[in-house]
Amino acid sequence: MRLDDISARLRSALLRRSGGDDMSGTEFRRVVDIASGGDDGIERDIRIVSAGSGTKRKHITLVPMRSLSLEDFTFPFSNSTKIREALRLQVLPFSAAGNVELFPVTLSKTGRISSGIVWYVSPDELDIPSLPYDSGPGKIWPAPLPFVSQLESHNGTGVTMWLDEGNVCSLLWQEYKPVLYRWRRRTNEDAEEKELAWYNNYCKIRELERGGNFVVNAAGDEDNPEEDERFCGIVSKSVNICPWISGVNLSRSALEGAMGLERNVRLLTRAACWLLALGVIALGAGLLRWQQVQDQVQAVRDRAERYYKQVFDPQRTGRVSNPVVLARDRIAELSGTGTEGHPLEEVLADLGDVFTDNGKPNITIDTIRYNADGIDCTGVAPDMSTILAFRRAWEDKANLAQVDNTQFVSGIGYRFDLRVRW
């Protein structure tokens, strides 16, 4: 099937069905090798295949690359930088034969697993001339790539072929996935038949579905607006069937962008590692300082408790919640200062009222210390609710009633200290 055999009716149907990506505003070009007087005797020229429509158009160049090859890949990660590094390691043993640039294209992702194809091409083929009115670099596609829509009746399986004055290049597709690229020099008029015969034998040997054929003969410089519209319709439909095609760009600018992104990622990763190391060091220093402060505070508390027990209560065991306050109260008690504010008789009366009003709670008072500021009680209760009720009863008779140093003692209950201040 040839491009010049497609009818205008098919062109209209393609444009209606293409939907999302309309390539009618894209200028398509092709590269032509012409003889020159230079050292290599070949000079590349640009010719327009389809001028598109509108102003400030983007452009795509279809190139029959001689050194291009492709293969599929599957990796247990989806990061584009990791994929490029893994593919570069795969071709490293072959780098002695010459430099090669790679352009991965991810076709599918399942969880962390990504699969796709990678294009390999010699860097010498990335030097594509431009036109004076170009506002920026365009995309470069392999010449037979954007015609897979014409294999739709064969479920995307078959051969798309590009012919021009001196090149024959083709892609073998299997269910809309390219699996083989071939290039050969066009030397006679039966190049198309020979190439298709080669694919027949290849698919037979490899036990692959042969599918259909679509051949684009781009030789010549005919200017046909109807052909331009049909061309854009075919490409638009191909891009909508295989959206990944729009992301293909085998240009030097795309390669430099990918390499620049990799450099930035490496630099940022290195900087992040240094910042993480500095953060860990700072956190460790902060934790060490915090532990030192905690140890100093605990040492002061232990020393204050030890001094209080040695001076005022040598028989006491266990922790002392506030030795400074207790020491001040004991000093006031021993000196007898301020006892006239709340004499001992009133304190005992208040204590009796507390027990009477609460229905004689199951509390045993072991020790009562009295001074001008209040009393300190040490006792035992069967549970915490009883202790809290005892404290609330004192709150009605004093300015402060606070329970400290509550400890559970097996077989006895909860020991507690109660501070009451007037």
Short mmCIF file of C-alpha atoms in Angstrom, two decimals, residues 8-422:
data_model
loop_
_atom_site.label_atom_id
_atom_site.label_comp_id
_atom_site.label_asym_id
_atom_site.label_seq_id
_atom_site.Cartn_x
_atom_site.Cartn_y
_atom_site.Cartn_z
CA ALA A 8 -9.31 11.94 0.18
CA ARG A 9 -12.13 10.08 1.92
CA LEU A 10 -9.63 8.14 4.01
CA ARG A 11 -7.82 11.38 4.82
CA SER A 12 -11.03 12.93 6.21
CA ALA A 13 -11.75 9.85 8.31
CA LEU A 14 -8.25 9.91 9.77
CA LEU A 15 -8.53 13.55 10.77
CA ARG A 16 -11.90 12.98 12.43
CA ARG A 17 -10.69 9.97 14.37
CA SER A 18 -7.30 11.33 15.41
CA GLY A 19 -8.83 13.44 18.19
CA GLY A 20 -6.25 14.47 20.83
CA ASP A 21 -2.93 15.30 19.11
CA ASP A 22 -3.50 17.08 15.82
CA MET A 23 -0.25 17.28 13.89
CA SER A 24 -1.68 19.59 11.22
CA GLY A 25 0.23 22.51 12.73
CA THR A 26 3.57 20.68 12.50
CA GLU A 27 6.04 21.09 9.68
CA PHE A 28 7.52 17.75 8.64
CA ARG A 29 10.90 17.65 6.96
CA ARG A 30 13.24 15.06 5.57
CA VAL A 31 17.00 14.87 5.14
CA VAL A 32 18.50 14.43 1.69
CA ASP A 33 22.16 13.51 1.09
CA ILE A 34 23.57 15.31 -1.92
CA ALA A 35 27.01 15.20 -3.47
CA SER A 36 29.41 18.03 -2.58
CA GLY A 37 33.02 18.93 -3.06
CA GLY A 38 33.94 18.46 0.59
CA ASP A 39 36.24 15.91 2.13
CA ASP A 40 33.48 13.34 2.62
CA GLY A 41 31.77 14.13 -0.67
CA ILE A 42 28.30 14.19 0.97
CA GLU A 43 26.30 17.17 2.17
CA ARG A 44 22.98 17.06 3.97
CA ASP A 45 20.05 19.16 2.86
CA ILE A 46 16.57 19.73 4.32
CA ARG A 47 13.40 19.40 2.29
CA ILE A 48 9.85 19.96 3.48
CA VAL A 49 7.50 16.99 3.31
CA SER A 50 4.43 18.71 4.79
CA ALA A 51 4.41 22.43 5.56
CA GLY A 52 1.54 22.21 8.04
CA SER A 53 -0.61 25.22 8.88
CA GLY A 54 -0.51 28.25 11.17
CA THR A 55 2.39 30.40 12.25
CA LYS A 56 5.37 29.74 14.53
CA ARG A 57 5.04 26.04 13.78
CA LYS A 58 7.06 23.34 15.47
CA HIS A 59 8.95 21.07 13.13
CA ILE A 60 9.85 17.39 13.06
CA THR A 61 12.57 15.96 10.82
CA LEU A 62 12.21 12.41 9.52
CA VAL A 63 15.70 10.95 9.13
CA PRO A 64 16.61 7.60 7.48
CA MET A 65 19.38 6.85 9.97
CA ARG A 66 21.98 4.37 8.83
CA SER A 67 23.41 3.34 12.20
CA LEU A 68 20.12 3.24 14.11
CA SER A 69 19.18 0.09 15.98
CA LEU A 70 16.76 -0.73 18.77
CA GLU A 71 16.09 -3.28 21.45
CA ASP A 72 13.61 -3.66 24.28
CA PHE A 73 14.34 -3.43 28.02
CA THR A 74 12.69 -4.29 31.32
CA PHE A 75 14.01 -2.98 34.63
CA PRO A 76 12.73 -3.19 38.24
CA PHE A 77 12.72 0.61 38.52
CA SER A 78 11.13 3.51 36.63
CA ASN A 79 13.53 6.40 37.23
CA SER A 80 14.70 7.70 33.84
CA THR A 81 18.22 8.44 35.08
CA LYS A 82 18.62 4.90 36.45
CA ILE A 83 17.32 3.47 33.17
CA ARG A 84 19.89 5.42 31.15
CA GLU A 85 22.69 4.34 33.48
CA ALA A 86 21.65 0.69 33.26
CA LEU A 87 21.46 0.83 29.46
CA ARG A 88 24.82 2.58 29.28
CA LEU A 89 26.38 -0.21 31.33
CA GLN A 90 24.93 -2.77 28.92
CA VAL A 91 26.62 -1.19 25.88
CA LEU A 92 29.87 -0.41 27.67
CA PRO A 93 31.64 -3.58 26.41
CA PHE A 94 30.93 -2.47 22.82
CA SER A 95 32.19 1.11 23.21
CA ALA A 96 35.59 0.11 21.80
CA ALA A 97 33.94 -0.08 18.35
CA GLY A 98 32.93 3.59 18.54
CA ASN A 99 30.74 5.99 20.45
CA VAL A 100 27.02 5.38 20.52
CA GLU A 101 24.22 7.53 21.92
CA LEU A 102 21.11 6.00 23.45
CA PHE A 103 17.55 7.29 23.71
CA PRO A 104 15.28 5.21 25.97
CA VAL A 105 11.50 5.32 25.59
CA THR A 106 9.36 3.87 28.39
CA LEU A 107 6.25 2.19 27.01
CA SER A 108 4.65 0.79 30.15
CA LYS A 109 4.97 0.80 33.94
CA THR A 110 3.64 -1.86 36.30
CA GLY A 111 4.35 -1.02 39.91
CA ARG A 112 8.11 -0.48 40.07
CA ILE A 113 8.74 -2.41 36.85
CA SER A 114 9.17 -0.39 33.65
CA SER A 115 9.58 -1.68 30.13
CA GLY A 116 10.16 -0.06 26.77
CA ILE A 117 12.58 0.29 23.89
CA VAL A 118 15.91 2.05 23.49
CA TRP A 119 17.26 3.58 20.28
CA TYR A 120 21.01 3.35 19.63
CA VAL A 121 22.53 5.70 17.08
CA SER A 122 25.96 7.01 16.14
CA PRO A 123 26.55 10.63 17.28
CA ASP A 124 27.62 11.52 13.73
CA GLU A 125 24.01 11.23 12.60
CA LEU A 126 22.73 13.76 15.13
CA ASP A 127 24.02 16.76 13.16
CA ILE A 128 20.88 17.75 11.28
CA PRO A 129 20.83 21.11 9.42
CA SER A 130 18.16 23.69 10.18
CA LEU A 131 16.32 26.37 8.25
CA PRO A 132 16.89 30.13 8.74
CA TYR A 133 13.43 30.78 10.18
CA ASP A 134 13.63 28.08 12.89
CA SER A 135 12.92 29.53 16.31
CA GLY A 136 14.37 26.55 18.17
CA PRO A 137 15.49 22.95 17.82
CA GLY A 138 12.87 20.53 16.59
CA LYS A 139 12.41 16.82 17.07
CA ILE A 140 14.09 14.08 15.06
CA TRP A 141 12.20 10.89 14.33
CA PRO A 142 13.30 7.74 12.52
CA ALA A 143 11.76 8.11 9.06
CA PRO A 144 9.36 5.10 9.14
CA LEU A 145 8.18 5.72 12.72
CA PRO A 146 4.99 7.84 12.42
CA PHE A 147 3.05 5.60 10.01
CA VAL A 148 2.03 2.73 12.30
CA SER A 149 -1.62 3.83 12.14
CA GLN A 150 -1.76 2.30 8.65
CA LEU A 151 -1.25 -1.13 10.24
CA GLU A 152 -4.39 -0.79 12.35
CA SER A 153 -6.25 -3.44 10.35
CA HIS A 154 -3.46 -5.89 11.33
CA ASN A 155 -3.52 -4.90 15.04
CA GLY A 156 -0.37 -2.81 14.67
CA THR A 157 1.68 -5.67 13.24
CA GLY A 158 3.64 -5.36 10.03
CA VAL A 159 6.23 -3.20 8.27
CA THR A 160 6.32 0.56 7.75
CA MET A 161 8.86 1.52 5.08
CA TRP A 162 10.41 4.81 3.99
CA LEU A 163 11.82 5.25 0.48
CA ASP A 164 13.61 8.28 -0.88
CA GLU A 165 16.25 9.00 -3.51
CA GLY A 166 19.00 6.99 -1.84
CA ASN A 167 17.64 5.25 1.25
CA VAL A 168 15.43 2.36 2.19
CA CYS A 169 14.65 2.13 5.91
CA SER A 170 11.92 0.21 7.65
CA LEU A 171 10.46 -0.76 11.01
CA LEU A 172 8.98 -4.11 11.93
CA TRP A 173 6.06 -3.75 14.38
CA GLN A 174 4.49 -6.30 16.66
CA GLU A 175 1.20 -5.09 18.15
CA TYR A 176 2.18 -1.40 17.91
CA LYS A 177 5.66 -2.02 19.32
CA PRO A 178 8.74 -1.64 17.08
CA VAL A 179 11.02 -4.66 17.29
CA LEU A 180 13.46 -4.21 14.37
CA TYR A 181 14.91 -1.34 12.34
CA ARG A 182 16.73 -1.80 9.01
CA TRP A 183 18.50 0.54 6.62
CA ARG A 184 20.05 -0.13 3.24
CA ARG A 185 21.07 1.98 0.31
CA ARG A 186 18.55 2.24 -2.51
CA THR A 187 20.30 1.11 -5.67
CA ASN A 188 17.47 0.03 -7.96
CA GLU A 189 13.72 0.25 -8.44
CA ASP A 190 12.91 -3.13 -6.93
CA ALA A 191 14.32 -2.21 -3.48
CA GLU A 192 10.83 -2.21 -1.98
CA GLU A 193 10.04 -5.75 -3.10
CA LYS A 194 13.40 -7.07 -1.93
CA GLU A 195 12.98 -5.48 1.48
CA LEU A 196 9.49 -6.88 1.98
CA ALA A 197 10.70 -10.32 0.85
CA TRP A 198 13.47 -10.14 3.43
CA TYR A 199 10.90 -9.43 6.15
CA ASN A 200 8.81 -12.38 4.99
CA ASN A 201 11.76 -14.71 5.51
CA TYR A 202 12.78 -13.07 8.77
CA CYS A 203 9.33 -13.34 10.35
CA LYS A 204 9.06 -16.94 9.18
CA ILE A 205 12.38 -17.91 10.73
CA ARG A 206 11.71 -16.01 13.97
CA GLU A 207 8.10 -17.25 14.09
CA LEU A 208 6.71 -13.72 14.22
CA GLU A 209 3.42 -12.41 12.88
CA ARG A 210 4.03 -10.81 9.50
CA GLY A 211 1.05 -8.45 9.40
CA GLY A 212 0.67 -5.81 6.73
CA ASN A 213 2.79 -3.24 4.90
CA PHE A 214 2.75 0.51 4.48
CA VAL A 215 5.29 2.15 2.19
CA VAL A 216 5.99 5.88 1.96
CA ASN A 217 7.80 6.95 -1.19
CA ALA A 218 9.18 10.39 -0.34
CA ALA A 219 11.41 10.76 -3.41
CA GLY A 220 10.89 13.93 -5.45
CA ASP A 221 9.83 17.48 -4.64
CA GLU A 222 6.18 17.47 -5.60
CA ASP A 223 4.06 20.07 -3.82
CA ASN A 224 0.57 18.64 -3.30
CA PRO A 225 -1.64 20.23 -0.59
CA GLU A 226 -3.95 17.22 -0.53
CA GLU A 227 -1.02 14.90 0.07
CA ASP A 228 0.14 17.19 2.90
CA GLU A 229 -3.23 16.88 4.62
CA ARG A 230 -3.27 13.11 4.21
CA PHE A 231 0.26 12.93 5.60
CA CYS A 232 -0.65 14.95 8.70
CA GLY A 233 -3.77 12.86 9.24
CA ILE A 234 -1.78 9.62 9.19
CA VAL A 235 0.82 10.98 11.62
CA SER A 236 -1.89 12.40 13.92
CA LYS A 237 -3.62 9.06 14.10
CA SER A 238 -0.32 7.25 14.77
CA VAL A 239 0.48 9.58 17.65
CA ASN A 240 -2.95 9.04 19.17
CA ILE A 241 -2.69 5.26 18.86
CA CYS A 242 0.86 5.27 20.30
CA PRO A 243 1.19 8.40 22.47
CA TRP A 244 4.83 7.56 23.25
CA ILE A 245 5.75 8.48 19.66
CA SER A 246 5.33 12.20 20.46
CA GLY A 247 8.05 11.87 23.11
CA VAL A 248 10.64 10.38 20.74
CA ASN A 249 13.41 12.86 19.96
CA LEU A 250 16.73 11.54 18.65
CA SER A 251 18.32 14.99 18.55
CA ARG A 252 21.47 16.38 20.07
CA SER A 253 19.49 18.96 22.04
CA ALA A 254 17.41 16.20 23.67
CA LEU A 255 20.59 14.27 24.45
CA GLU A 256 22.24 17.33 26.00
CA GLY A 257 19.10 18.00 28.03
CA ALA A 258 19.05 14.44 29.36
CA MET A 259 22.76 14.57 30.19
CA GLY A 260 22.31 17.95 31.88
CA LEU A 261 19.46 16.52 33.93
CA GLU A 262 21.65 13.60 34.97
CA ARG A 263 24.44 15.97 36.01
CA ASN A 264 22.01 18.05 38.04
CA VAL A 265 20.58 14.94 39.69
CA ARG A 266 24.06 13.72 40.60
CA LEU A 267 25.04 17.12 42.01
CA LEU A 268 21.82 17.46 43.98
CA THR A 269 22.14 13.90 45.26
CA ARG A 270 25.70 14.57 46.38
CA ALA A 271 24.65 17.84 48.06
CA ALA A 272 21.72 16.09 49.74
CA CYS A 273 24.06 13.41 51.10
CA TRP A 274 26.38 16.06 52.53
CA LEU A 275 23.45 17.92 54.08
CA LEU A 276 22.14 14.67 55.52
CA ALA A 277 25.56 13.89 57.01
CA LEU A 278 25.78 17.38 58.53
CA GLY A 279 22.26 17.02 59.88
CA VAL A 280 23.12 13.68 61.50
CA ILE A 281 26.24 15.22 63.07
CA ALA A 282 24.27 18.22 64.36
CA LEU A 283 21.53 15.94 65.70
CA GLY A 284 24.09 13.74 67.42
CA ALA A 285 25.76 16.78 69.01
CA GLY A 286 22.37 18.08 70.16
CA LEU A 287 21.42 14.73 71.68
CA LEU A 288 24.78 14.51 73.44
CA ARG A 289 24.37 18.01 74.89
CA TRP A 290 20.78 17.25 75.94
CA GLN A 291 21.94 14.10 77.71
CA GLN A 292 24.67 16.04 79.49
CA VAL A 293 22.16 18.63 80.71
CA GLN A 294 19.79 15.87 81.86
CA ASP A 295 22.60 14.20 83.76
CA GLN A 296 23.53 17.50 85.43
CA VAL A 297 19.92 18.18 86.43
CA GLN A 298 19.53 14.68 87.79
CA ALA A 299 22.80 15.03 89.72
CA VAL A 300 21.51 18.24 91.35
CA ARG A 301 18.22 16.53 92.27
CA ASP A 302 20.01 13.52 93.74
CA ARG A 303 22.30 15.76 95.76
CA ALA A 304 19.36 17.82 97.10
CA GLU A 305 17.49 14.64 98.11
CA ARG A 306 20.58 13.27 99.78
CA TYR A 307 21.12 16.48 101.77
CA TYR A 308 17.44 16.59 102.82
CA LYS A 309 17.49 13.00 104.08
CA GLN A 310 20.78 13.47 105.93
CA VAL A 311 19.58 16.63 107.70
CA PHE A 312 15.85 16.21 108.26
CA ASP A 313 14.72 12.63 107.66
CA PRO A 314 17.49 9.98 107.88
CA GLN A 315 14.93 7.15 108.06
CA ARG A 316 13.12 8.06 104.86
CA THR A 317 13.36 5.76 101.85
CA GLY A 318 12.33 6.32 98.27
CA ARG A 319 12.28 9.51 96.25
CA VAL A 320 11.72 13.01 97.60
CA SER A 321 9.67 14.98 95.10
CA ASN A 322 10.66 18.52 96.19
CA PRO A 323 13.41 18.48 98.80
CA VAL A 324 13.93 22.27 98.73
CA VAL A 325 10.30 23.03 99.62
CA LEU A 326 10.22 20.28 102.23
CA ALA A 327 13.46 21.56 103.78
CA ARG A 328 12.04 25.07 103.98
CA ASP A 329 8.91 23.74 105.66
CA ARG A 330 10.90 21.73 108.19
CA ILE A 331 13.05 24.75 109.03
CA ALA A 332 9.93 26.82 109.57
CA GLU A 333 8.46 24.04 111.70
CA LEU A 334 11.57 23.73 113.88
CA SER A 335 11.94 27.49 114.28
CA GLY A 336 8.26 27.89 115.21
CA THR A 337 7.77 30.94 113.00
CA GLY A 338 4.30 31.75 111.66
CA THR A 339 2.42 29.04 113.56
CA GLU A 340 -0.12 31.56 114.76
CA GLY A 341 -1.58 31.83 111.23
CA HIS A 342 -3.10 28.32 111.31
CA PRO A 343 -2.57 26.61 114.64
CA LEU A 344 -2.21 22.88 115.03
CA GLU A 345 -5.68 22.55 116.59
CA GLU A 346 -7.32 23.89 113.40
CA VAL A 347 -5.24 21.59 111.25
CA LEU A 348 -6.36 18.54 113.27
CA ALA A 349 -9.95 19.75 113.09
CA ASP A 350 -9.71 20.13 109.32
CA LEU A 351 -8.22 16.66 109.09
CA GLY A 352 -11.13 15.24 111.08
CA ASP A 353 -13.64 17.07 108.84
CA VAL A 354 -11.98 15.63 105.73
CA PHE A 355 -12.29 12.09 107.03
CA THR A 356 -15.87 12.65 108.26
CA ASP A 357 -17.15 14.37 105.12
CA ASN A 358 -15.74 11.66 102.85
CA GLY A 359 -17.28 8.78 104.74
CA LYS A 360 -14.08 7.65 106.46
CA PRO A 361 -12.02 6.86 103.32
CA ASN A 362 -9.79 3.81 103.39
CA ILE A 363 -6.62 5.86 103.87
CA THR A 364 -3.89 5.33 106.43
CA ILE A 365 -1.84 8.39 107.39
CA ASP A 366 1.66 7.36 108.45
CA THR A 367 3.28 10.75 108.94
CA ILE A 368 2.05 14.35 109.30
CA ARG A 369 4.51 17.23 109.26
CA TYR A 370 3.17 20.57 110.34
CA ASN A 371 4.56 24.08 109.88
CA ALA A 372 3.29 27.59 109.48
CA ASP A 373 2.74 27.21 105.73
CA GLY A 374 0.84 23.94 105.80
CA ILE A 375 1.18 20.23 106.38
CA ASP A 376 2.83 17.30 104.59
CA CYS A 377 1.17 13.94 104.86
CA THR A 378 2.56 10.55 103.95
CA GLY A 379 0.05 7.73 103.73
CA VAL A 380 -1.29 4.64 101.99
CA ALA A 381 -4.49 4.16 99.95
CA PRO A 382 -5.86 1.14 98.06
CA ASP A 383 -6.25 2.98 94.74
CA MET A 384 -5.66 6.29 92.99
CA SER A 385 -9.30 7.36 93.04
CA THR A 386 -9.25 7.36 96.84
CA ILE A 387 -6.11 9.50 96.85
CA LEU A 388 -7.64 12.00 94.40
CA ALA A 389 -10.84 12.23 96.48
CA PHE A 390 -8.70 12.88 99.58
CA ARG A 391 -6.87 15.67 97.76
CA ARG A 392 -10.11 17.30 96.52
CA ALA A 393 -11.42 17.35 100.06
CA TRP A 394 -8.39 19.40 101.15
CA GLU A 395 -8.79 21.81 98.23
CA ASP A 396 -11.90 23.25 99.93
CA LYS A 397 -9.90 24.05 103.06
CA ALA A 398 -6.55 25.27 101.69
CA ASN A 399 -5.07 27.24 98.84
CA LEU A 400 -3.04 24.31 97.58
CA ALA A 401 -3.44 20.57 97.81
CA GLN A 402 -0.93 18.59 95.76
CA VAL A 403 -0.20 14.87 95.58
CA ASP A 404 3.47 13.97 95.00
CA ASN A 405 5.60 10.88 94.82
CA THR A 406 2.84 8.32 94.26
CA GLN A 407 4.22 4.78 94.22
CA PHE A 408 2.53 1.41 94.02
CA VAL A 409 3.77 -1.05 96.66
CA SER A 410 2.78 -4.67 96.18
CA GLY A 411 0.62 -5.98 99.06
CA ILE A 412 0.08 -2.50 100.54
CA GLY A 413 -1.37 -0.24 97.89
CA TYR A 414 -0.38 3.23 96.75
CA ARG A 415 1.95 5.28 98.92
CA PHE A 416 1.62 9.01 98.45
CA ASP A 417 2.75 12.38 99.75
CA LEU A 418 0.19 15.16 100.14
CA ARG A 419 1.25 18.80 100.40
CA VAL A 420 -1.32 21.22 101.80
CA ARG A 421 -0.60 24.96 101.90
CA TRP A 422 -2.80 27.66 103.44
#
